Amino acid sequence: MKTFVRSIVLSFVAVSAIALTGCSKKGEEPVDIDGRLVEILPSGGSSKGGVVALSSASSRAVIDAGYTRDLTVAFARIDQKSETDATYPAYSTVAAALPATWSKGFTVSNATAITFTVPQYYLTRVTNNNTKLVGWYPHLAGNSFASGEVSIAVDGANDIMLTQELEGNKDAASAFGAAGKIFNFEHKLALLKFRVYAKDSAAMKVGYGKLKAVTLKNQLATCKIELPGSQASQITFDYAAAPDPVDMKMIEKKADSTDAAITFPLELPVLSVTDNGDGTSTTKKNDTECGYALIAPVASTGKVTVAIETELGGTKEVGLTLPTDPSDGSVGFLAGKAYSIVLCFTTSGIEPTATITEWKDGGEIEIEI
């Protein structure tokens, strides 16, 4: 088995701007020079391009810099308590998440608007007027937010992102979007992108036939984030209400913004060797994409097993070797990294290999079957 690793960085940013409108509590009239309230109007864009997997009520897809649909995100807000008390309440006291729409048109250099469903305003008092915000994605009806904890299903299709906690106020130098006030949406799952090929026609036609399904065994089903989630201990994964591990079927779609379905059962392409006529030859795997899965991170002490079902060969379970990132020596399938898992079908077994693609590039694993 061979492992190859390379690295690419991805982050999403939300850059706040200010506008004027609205109303406030009596005695907290705005001190803006125009005498009007300052509304919190964030905006967002991709700082380095790349891809992010999306799941919403009506669509599941992978987002890149040219993505053409809006995203639904959410924030939690806490404010300094009073003019004489600079402390903040705990996030567990927040009654509800603040849903917002991140407008389509993501690009590497341009930010697009994030609009709160219910308009939000900066505090208008002169002292102790700071607000803290922390954001996450996705914000779906099936997820929950209560007592400062966000619960999001890990189902193979949902990407889960979390921002750092930022503090700001209505003054231009301190407003969200000023220097040091940019929200970075960071991935909290690992992306496994599957590809497949056969080493020879015998393996494809006689040994296995077409690929019917790939299932990841014993996966964690729920991500829980205790806001603000700035410590590793505040982001946990479990099996939700089920006492047993969950088997997760690979998403049978392309891992790009087309979200194109892949037809199953899938015929295995066959490795080819071409004579170049000069005493050398060229070998091509001809491997093809067969789906993806976003999973809870797997540390160096963990393991990932996949069940591979074919028309003629039945179902076989194989383990994935955890890759090592040469840039920092980290081992495992890690948050924010994408891995290419190549399933190689032979007459004797499945040979997996893996590389990392898009996101932070984590490596390649090839499995021989």
Short mmCIF file of C-alpha atoms in Angstrom, two decimals:
data_model
loop_
_atom_site.label_atom_id
_atom_site.label_comp_id
_atom_site.label_asym_id
_atom_site.label_seq_id
_atom_site.Cartn_x
_atom_site.Cartn_y
_atom_site.Cartn_z
CA MET A 1 0.00 0.00 0.00
CA LYS A 2 1.30 3.47 -0.88
CA THR A 3 0.41 6.79 0.69
CA PHE A 4 0.99 10.20 -0.93
CA VAL A 5 0.35 13.52 0.80
CA ARG A 6 0.23 17.16 -0.28
CA SER A 7 -1.33 20.32 1.19
CA ILE A 8 -3.74 23.05 0.01
CA VAL A 9 -5.42 25.56 2.37
CA LEU A 10 -9.09 26.64 2.29
CA SER A 11 -11.10 28.96 4.48
CA PHE A 12 -14.31 30.90 4.11
CA VAL A 13 -14.55 34.43 5.52
CA ALA A 14 -17.38 36.66 6.64
CA VAL A 15 -16.49 40.35 6.46
CA SER A 16 -18.80 42.75 8.28
CA ALA A 17 -19.79 46.19 7.05
CA ILE A 18 -22.04 48.82 8.67
CA ALA A 19 -25.24 50.55 7.57
CA LEU A 20 -27.73 52.81 9.32
CA THR A 21 -31.41 52.22 10.14
CA GLY A 22 -33.89 51.11 12.85
CA CYS A 23 -34.71 51.67 16.53
CA SER A 24 -33.34 50.92 20.05
CA LYS A 25 -34.19 50.88 23.72
CA LYS A 26 -35.06 54.16 25.43
CA GLY A 27 -31.95 55.72 26.93
CA GLU A 28 -29.65 53.95 24.48
CA GLU A 29 -30.02 56.33 21.57
CA PRO A 30 -27.26 55.99 18.99
CA VAL A 31 -24.25 58.26 19.06
CA ASP A 32 -23.49 57.80 15.38
CA ILE A 33 -22.76 61.21 13.83
CA ASP A 34 -25.92 60.93 11.75
CA GLY A 35 -27.98 60.05 14.82
CA ARG A 36 -29.13 56.68 13.45
CA LEU A 37 -28.76 53.07 14.52
CA VAL A 38 -25.94 50.97 13.11
CA GLU A 39 -27.10 47.65 11.69
CA ILE A 40 -24.82 44.62 11.65
CA LEU A 41 -24.58 43.57 7.99
CA PRO A 42 -21.89 40.93 7.49
CA SER A 43 -20.61 39.83 4.12
CA GLY A 44 -18.65 36.78 3.06
CA GLY A 45 -16.40 35.28 0.42
CA SER A 46 -13.76 32.65 -0.14
CA SER A 47 -10.22 33.73 0.68
CA LYS A 48 -8.46 30.94 -1.21
CA GLY A 49 -11.05 29.13 -3.30
CA GLY A 50 -11.45 25.37 -3.04
CA VAL A 51 -14.56 23.36 -2.20
CA VAL A 52 -17.04 22.98 0.62
CA ALA A 53 -19.78 20.36 0.74
CA LEU A 54 -23.31 21.73 1.19
CA SER A 55 -26.47 20.19 2.55
CA SER A 56 -29.71 22.14 2.75
CA ALA A 57 -33.41 21.39 2.86
CA SER A 58 -33.63 21.42 -0.93
CA SER A 59 -30.14 20.64 -2.20
CA ARG A 60 -26.93 18.75 -1.51
CA ALA A 61 -23.80 19.82 -3.37
CA VAL A 62 -20.15 20.76 -3.16
CA ILE A 63 -19.39 24.47 -3.21
CA ASP A 64 -16.48 26.07 -5.02
CA ALA A 65 -15.58 29.69 -5.74
CA GLY A 66 -18.16 29.86 -8.54
CA TYR A 67 -21.04 28.32 -6.58
CA THR A 68 -24.44 29.66 -7.68
CA ARG A 69 -26.76 29.07 -4.72
CA ASP A 70 -27.25 30.93 -1.46
CA LEU A 71 -26.08 29.36 1.80
CA THR A 72 -27.97 29.32 5.09
CA VAL A 73 -25.69 29.99 8.06
CA ALA A 74 -26.37 30.94 11.68
CA PHE A 75 -24.80 32.98 14.45
CA ALA A 76 -25.08 33.20 18.22
CA ARG A 77 -24.81 36.62 19.85
CA ILE A 78 -23.94 37.81 23.35
CA ASP A 79 -23.57 41.43 24.52
CA GLN A 80 -21.74 43.08 27.39
CA LYS A 81 -24.22 43.23 30.25
CA SER A 82 -24.47 46.95 31.00
CA GLU A 83 -22.70 50.30 31.10
CA THR A 84 -21.26 49.35 34.49
CA ASP A 85 -20.71 45.63 33.86
CA ALA A 86 -18.28 44.67 31.10
CA THR A 87 -18.81 40.91 31.50
CA TYR A 88 -20.73 38.73 29.07
CA PRO A 89 -23.49 36.21 29.75
CA ALA A 90 -22.73 32.60 28.84
CA TYR A 91 -23.78 31.27 25.44
CA SER A 92 -26.03 28.88 27.35
CA THR A 93 -28.32 31.86 28.03
CA VAL A 94 -28.87 32.59 24.30
CA ALA A 95 -32.51 31.88 23.51
CA ALA A 96 -32.19 31.16 19.79
CA ALA A 97 -29.76 31.04 16.90
CA LEU A 98 -29.75 33.92 14.42
CA PRO A 99 -30.28 32.50 10.91
CA ALA A 100 -28.75 34.37 8.00
CA THR A 101 -28.43 34.02 4.23
CA TRP A 102 -25.01 34.10 2.61
CA SER A 103 -25.63 35.34 -0.92
CA LYS A 104 -24.37 33.38 -3.90
CA GLY A 105 -21.46 34.52 -6.02
CA PHE A 106 -18.50 33.38 -3.92
CA THR A 107 -15.15 34.34 -5.39
CA VAL A 108 -11.59 34.34 -4.19
CA SER A 109 -11.28 38.13 -3.95
CA ASN A 110 -14.83 39.47 -3.51
CA ALA A 111 -17.13 39.21 -0.51
CA THR A 112 -20.88 38.72 -0.83
CA ALA A 113 -23.59 39.82 1.57
CA ILE A 114 -24.72 37.89 4.63
CA THR A 115 -28.18 39.05 5.68
CA PHE A 116 -29.69 38.22 9.07
CA THR A 117 -33.29 37.02 8.79
CA VAL A 118 -34.08 39.30 11.74
CA PRO A 119 -31.97 42.49 11.48
CA GLN A 120 -29.31 42.86 14.17
CA TYR A 121 -27.99 46.16 15.58
CA TYR A 122 -24.91 47.17 17.49
CA LEU A 123 -25.36 48.37 21.08
CA THR A 124 -25.77 52.13 21.16
CA ARG A 125 -24.48 52.95 24.65
CA VAL A 126 -21.13 54.73 24.96
CA THR A 127 -19.38 52.34 27.36
CA ASN A 128 -19.34 48.54 27.51
CA ASN A 129 -21.04 48.40 24.12
CA ASN A 130 -19.30 45.35 22.65
CA THR A 131 -20.97 42.37 21.04
CA LYS A 132 -19.56 38.88 20.49
CA LEU A 133 -20.62 36.67 17.56
CA VAL A 134 -19.77 33.12 16.54
CA GLY A 135 -21.15 31.49 13.40
CA TRP A 136 -21.65 28.01 11.98
CA TYR A 137 -22.86 26.15 8.90
CA PRO A 138 -25.27 24.57 8.08
CA HIS A 139 -28.40 25.88 9.79
CA LEU A 140 -31.11 23.33 9.05
CA ALA A 141 -34.52 22.50 10.46
CA GLY A 142 -33.28 19.04 11.45
CA ASN A 143 -30.46 20.43 13.57
CA SER A 144 -30.83 21.86 17.07
CA PHE A 145 -29.54 24.78 19.13
CA ALA A 146 -30.20 24.87 22.86
CA SER A 147 -28.31 25.97 25.98
CA GLY A 148 -25.39 27.17 23.88
CA GLU A 149 -24.92 23.83 22.08
CA VAL A 150 -25.33 23.19 18.35
CA SER A 151 -26.12 19.64 17.20
CA ILE A 152 -25.68 18.80 13.50
CA ALA A 153 -26.16 15.44 11.81
CA VAL A 154 -23.10 13.80 10.25
CA ASP A 155 -24.67 11.96 7.32
CA GLY A 156 -21.93 11.94 4.69
CA ALA A 157 -23.35 14.94 2.81
CA ASN A 158 -23.39 17.73 5.42
CA ASP A 159 -20.31 19.90 5.65
CA ILE A 160 -19.92 21.43 9.11
CA MET A 161 -18.08 24.73 9.54
CA LEU A 162 -17.49 26.93 12.59
CA THR A 163 -16.08 30.43 12.92
CA GLN A 164 -13.90 31.83 15.64
CA GLU A 165 -15.56 34.11 18.20
CA LEU A 166 -15.13 37.81 17.41
CA GLU A 167 -15.91 40.96 19.40
CA GLY A 168 -16.97 44.26 17.85
CA ASN A 169 -19.01 47.43 18.23
CA LYS A 170 -20.52 50.17 16.08
CA ASP A 171 -17.34 52.27 15.85
CA ALA A 172 -15.81 51.90 12.41
CA ALA A 173 -12.43 50.75 13.71
CA SER A 174 -14.07 48.09 15.90
CA ALA A 175 -16.89 46.97 13.60
CA PHE A 176 -17.01 43.43 12.28
CA GLY A 177 -15.02 43.48 9.05
CA ALA A 178 -12.37 45.89 10.29
CA ALA A 179 -8.78 44.69 10.70
CA GLY A 180 -8.79 41.57 12.85
CA LYS A 181 -12.59 41.26 12.69
CA ILE A 182 -12.98 38.73 9.87
CA PHE A 183 -14.92 35.50 10.46
CA ASN A 184 -13.18 32.39 9.16
CA PHE A 185 -15.52 29.44 8.54
CA GLU A 186 -13.37 26.36 9.17
CA HIS A 187 -14.27 22.77 8.25
CA LYS A 188 -14.81 20.39 11.15
CA LEU A 189 -15.15 17.20 9.09
CA ALA A 190 -12.82 15.21 6.84
CA LEU A 191 -13.77 14.76 3.16
CA LEU A 192 -13.18 11.34 1.58
CA LYS A 193 -13.47 11.37 -2.22
CA PHE A 194 -13.67 7.89 -3.77
CA ARG A 195 -12.35 6.77 -7.16
CA VAL A 196 -12.32 3.27 -8.67
CA TYR A 197 -10.66 1.15 -11.40
CA ALA A 198 -9.77 -2.46 -12.24
CA LYS A 199 -6.21 -3.64 -12.91
CA ASP A 200 -7.34 -5.90 -15.76
CA SER A 201 -10.47 -6.95 -17.59
CA ALA A 202 -10.55 -10.31 -15.80
CA ALA A 203 -10.91 -8.60 -12.45
CA MET A 204 -13.66 -6.38 -13.80
CA LYS A 205 -15.68 -8.92 -15.82
CA VAL A 206 -15.12 -12.19 -13.95
CA GLY A 207 -14.16 -11.31 -10.40
CA TYR A 208 -16.40 -8.39 -9.50
CA GLY A 209 -18.66 -7.05 -12.22
CA LYS A 210 -20.03 -3.58 -11.55
CA LEU A 211 -19.62 -1.62 -8.31
CA LYS A 212 -22.93 -1.53 -6.41
CA ALA A 213 -22.17 0.41 -3.20
CA VAL A 214 -19.50 1.67 -0.80
CA THR A 215 -20.41 1.93 2.88
CA LEU A 216 -18.32 3.39 5.70
CA LYS A 217 -18.66 1.24 8.81
CA ASN A 218 -19.14 2.38 12.42
CA GLN A 219 -19.35 6.12 11.82
CA LEU A 220 -20.13 8.84 14.37
CA ALA A 221 -23.53 10.32 13.55
CA THR A 222 -23.73 13.69 15.36
CA CYS A 223 -21.45 16.70 15.80
CA LYS A 224 -22.03 18.71 18.97
CA ILE A 225 -20.50 22.16 19.33
CA GLU A 226 -20.49 23.84 22.72
CA LEU A 227 -20.20 27.50 21.75
CA PRO A 228 -17.94 29.26 21.13
CA GLY A 229 -16.17 25.99 20.25
CA SER A 230 -12.71 27.55 20.47
CA GLN A 231 -11.28 24.51 22.31
CA ALA A 232 -11.05 21.00 20.91
CA SER A 233 -12.97 19.71 23.93
CA GLN A 234 -15.95 21.88 22.89
CA ILE A 235 -16.42 20.01 19.60
CA THR A 236 -17.43 16.38 20.09
CA PHE A 237 -18.82 13.58 17.94
CA ASP A 238 -21.07 10.73 19.03
CA TYR A 239 -23.62 8.21 17.77
CA ALA A 240 -26.58 10.45 18.65
CA ALA A 241 -29.42 8.53 20.32
CA ALA A 242 -28.40 5.22 18.77
CA PRO A 243 -26.29 3.06 21.12
CA ASP A 244 -24.53 1.36 18.20
CA PRO A 245 -22.19 2.75 15.53
CA VAL A 246 -23.84 3.96 12.33
CA ASP A 247 -23.06 2.63 8.85
CA MET A 248 -22.87 5.49 6.35
CA LYS A 249 -23.36 4.96 2.63
CA MET A 250 -21.10 6.96 0.36
CA ILE A 251 -22.87 9.85 -1.42
CA GLU A 252 -23.17 8.73 -5.05
CA LYS A 253 -22.54 12.15 -6.57
CA LYS A 254 -19.58 14.09 -7.92
CA ALA A 255 -17.68 16.02 -5.28
CA ASP A 256 -17.88 19.36 -7.10
CA SER A 257 -20.35 22.20 -7.61
CA THR A 258 -22.20 20.31 -10.36
CA ASP A 259 -23.56 17.89 -7.74
CA ALA A 260 -24.07 15.49 -10.66
CA ALA A 261 -25.38 12.04 -9.81
CA ILE A 262 -23.20 8.99 -10.57
CA THR A 263 -25.07 6.09 -12.11
CA PHE A 264 -24.96 2.83 -10.13
CA PRO A 265 -24.21 -0.01 -10.58
CA LEU A 266 -20.97 1.51 -11.90
CA GLU A 267 -18.83 -0.27 -14.47
CA LEU A 268 -15.18 -0.43 -13.43
CA PRO A 269 -12.78 1.24 -15.88
CA VAL A 270 -9.73 -0.90 -16.67
CA LEU A 271 -6.06 0.07 -16.39
CA SER A 272 -4.44 0.46 -19.82
CA VAL A 273 -0.86 0.13 -21.04
CA THR A 274 0.10 1.87 -24.30
CA ASP A 275 3.25 1.02 -26.28
CA ASN A 276 4.96 4.30 -27.15
CA GLY A 277 6.95 2.68 -30.00
CA ASP A 278 10.31 3.64 -28.54
CA GLY A 279 10.77 0.82 -26.07
CA THR A 280 8.73 2.56 -23.39
CA SER A 281 5.09 2.32 -22.43
CA THR A 282 2.52 4.53 -20.73
CA THR A 283 0.27 3.17 -17.99
CA LYS A 284 -3.04 4.85 -17.15
CA LYS A 285 -5.29 3.86 -14.28
CA ASN A 286 -8.34 5.37 -16.02
CA ASP A 287 -9.86 5.58 -12.53
CA THR A 288 -13.21 7.33 -12.26
CA GLU A 289 -14.98 9.20 -9.50
CA CYS A 290 -17.60 7.14 -7.67
CA GLY A 291 -18.73 9.34 -4.75
CA TYR A 292 -17.74 11.02 -1.50
CA ALA A 293 -18.41 11.13 2.23
CA LEU A 294 -17.87 13.78 4.90
CA ILE A 295 -17.03 12.03 8.16
CA ALA A 296 -16.04 12.83 11.73
CA PRO A 297 -12.25 13.25 12.01
CA VAL A 298 -10.29 10.08 12.74
CA ALA A 299 -7.18 10.41 14.94
CA SER A 300 -4.00 8.32 14.71
CA THR A 301 -5.44 5.77 17.15
CA GLY A 302 -8.65 5.30 15.15
CA LYS A 303 -9.58 3.31 12.08
CA VAL A 304 -11.86 3.48 9.05
CA THR A 305 -13.37 0.37 7.46
CA VAL A 306 -15.31 0.41 4.21
CA ALA A 307 -17.66 -2.28 2.91
CA ILE A 308 -17.45 -2.61 -0.87
CA GLU A 309 -20.30 -4.37 -2.67
CA THR A 310 -20.01 -5.60 -6.27
CA GLU A 311 -22.35 -7.55 -8.53
CA LEU A 312 -20.25 -10.73 -8.67
CA GLY A 313 -17.95 -10.47 -5.68
CA GLY A 314 -20.53 -9.80 -2.97
CA THR A 315 -19.47 -7.52 -0.08
CA LYS A 316 -15.91 -7.23 1.22
CA GLU A 317 -14.71 -5.10 4.12
CA VAL A 318 -11.29 -3.44 3.91
CA GLY A 319 -9.47 -1.05 6.24
CA LEU A 320 -8.04 2.28 5.11
CA THR A 321 -4.46 3.03 6.12
CA LEU A 322 -4.37 6.35 7.94
CA PRO A 323 -2.26 8.80 5.91
CA THR A 324 0.56 10.95 7.31
CA ASP A 325 0.85 14.61 6.31
CA PRO A 326 4.56 15.36 5.66
CA SER A 327 4.02 19.06 6.33
CA ASP A 328 3.38 18.53 10.04
CA GLY A 329 3.56 14.78 10.68
CA SER A 330 -0.12 14.56 11.59
CA VAL A 331 -1.69 11.12 11.15
CA GLY A 332 -5.35 10.32 10.44
CA PHE A 333 -8.32 11.64 8.51
CA LEU A 334 -8.34 15.15 9.92
CA ALA A 335 -10.76 18.08 10.05
CA GLY A 336 -10.54 20.41 7.06
CA LYS A 337 -8.59 17.96 4.90
CA ALA A 338 -9.80 16.12 1.79
CA TYR A 339 -8.52 12.68 0.87
CA SER A 340 -8.72 10.80 -2.41
CA ILE A 341 -9.47 7.12 -1.80
CA VAL A 342 -8.71 4.95 -4.85
CA LEU A 343 -10.21 1.44 -4.92
CA CYS A 344 -8.17 -0.85 -7.17
CA PHE A 345 -9.85 -4.16 -8.07
CA THR A 346 -7.54 -7.07 -8.90
CA THR A 347 -8.01 -10.81 -9.30
CA SER A 348 -6.55 -11.28 -5.81
CA GLY A 349 -7.94 -8.40 -3.79
CA ILE A 350 -8.70 -4.69 -3.33
CA GLU A 351 -5.73 -2.32 -3.18
CA PRO A 352 -6.59 1.10 -1.70
CA THR A 353 -4.49 4.23 -2.10
CA ALA A 354 -5.24 7.81 -1.01
CA THR A 355 -4.27 11.40 -1.76
CA ILE A 356 -5.59 14.70 -0.46
CA THR A 357 -7.47 17.00 -2.85
CA GLU A 358 -8.91 20.51 -2.51
CA TRP A 359 -9.50 21.84 1.04
CA LYS A 360 -6.28 21.31 2.98
CA ASP A 361 -4.81 18.53 0.91
CA GLY A 362 -4.41 15.45 3.09
CA GLY A 363 -3.12 12.67 0.83
CA GLU A 364 -4.02 9.66 -1.29
CA ILE A 365 -4.75 6.10 -0.24
CA GLU A 366 -5.02 3.26 -2.77
CA ILE A 367 -6.65 -0.01 -1.69
CA GLU A 368 -6.11 -3.18 -3.70
CA ILE A 369 -9.05 -5.57 -3.64
#
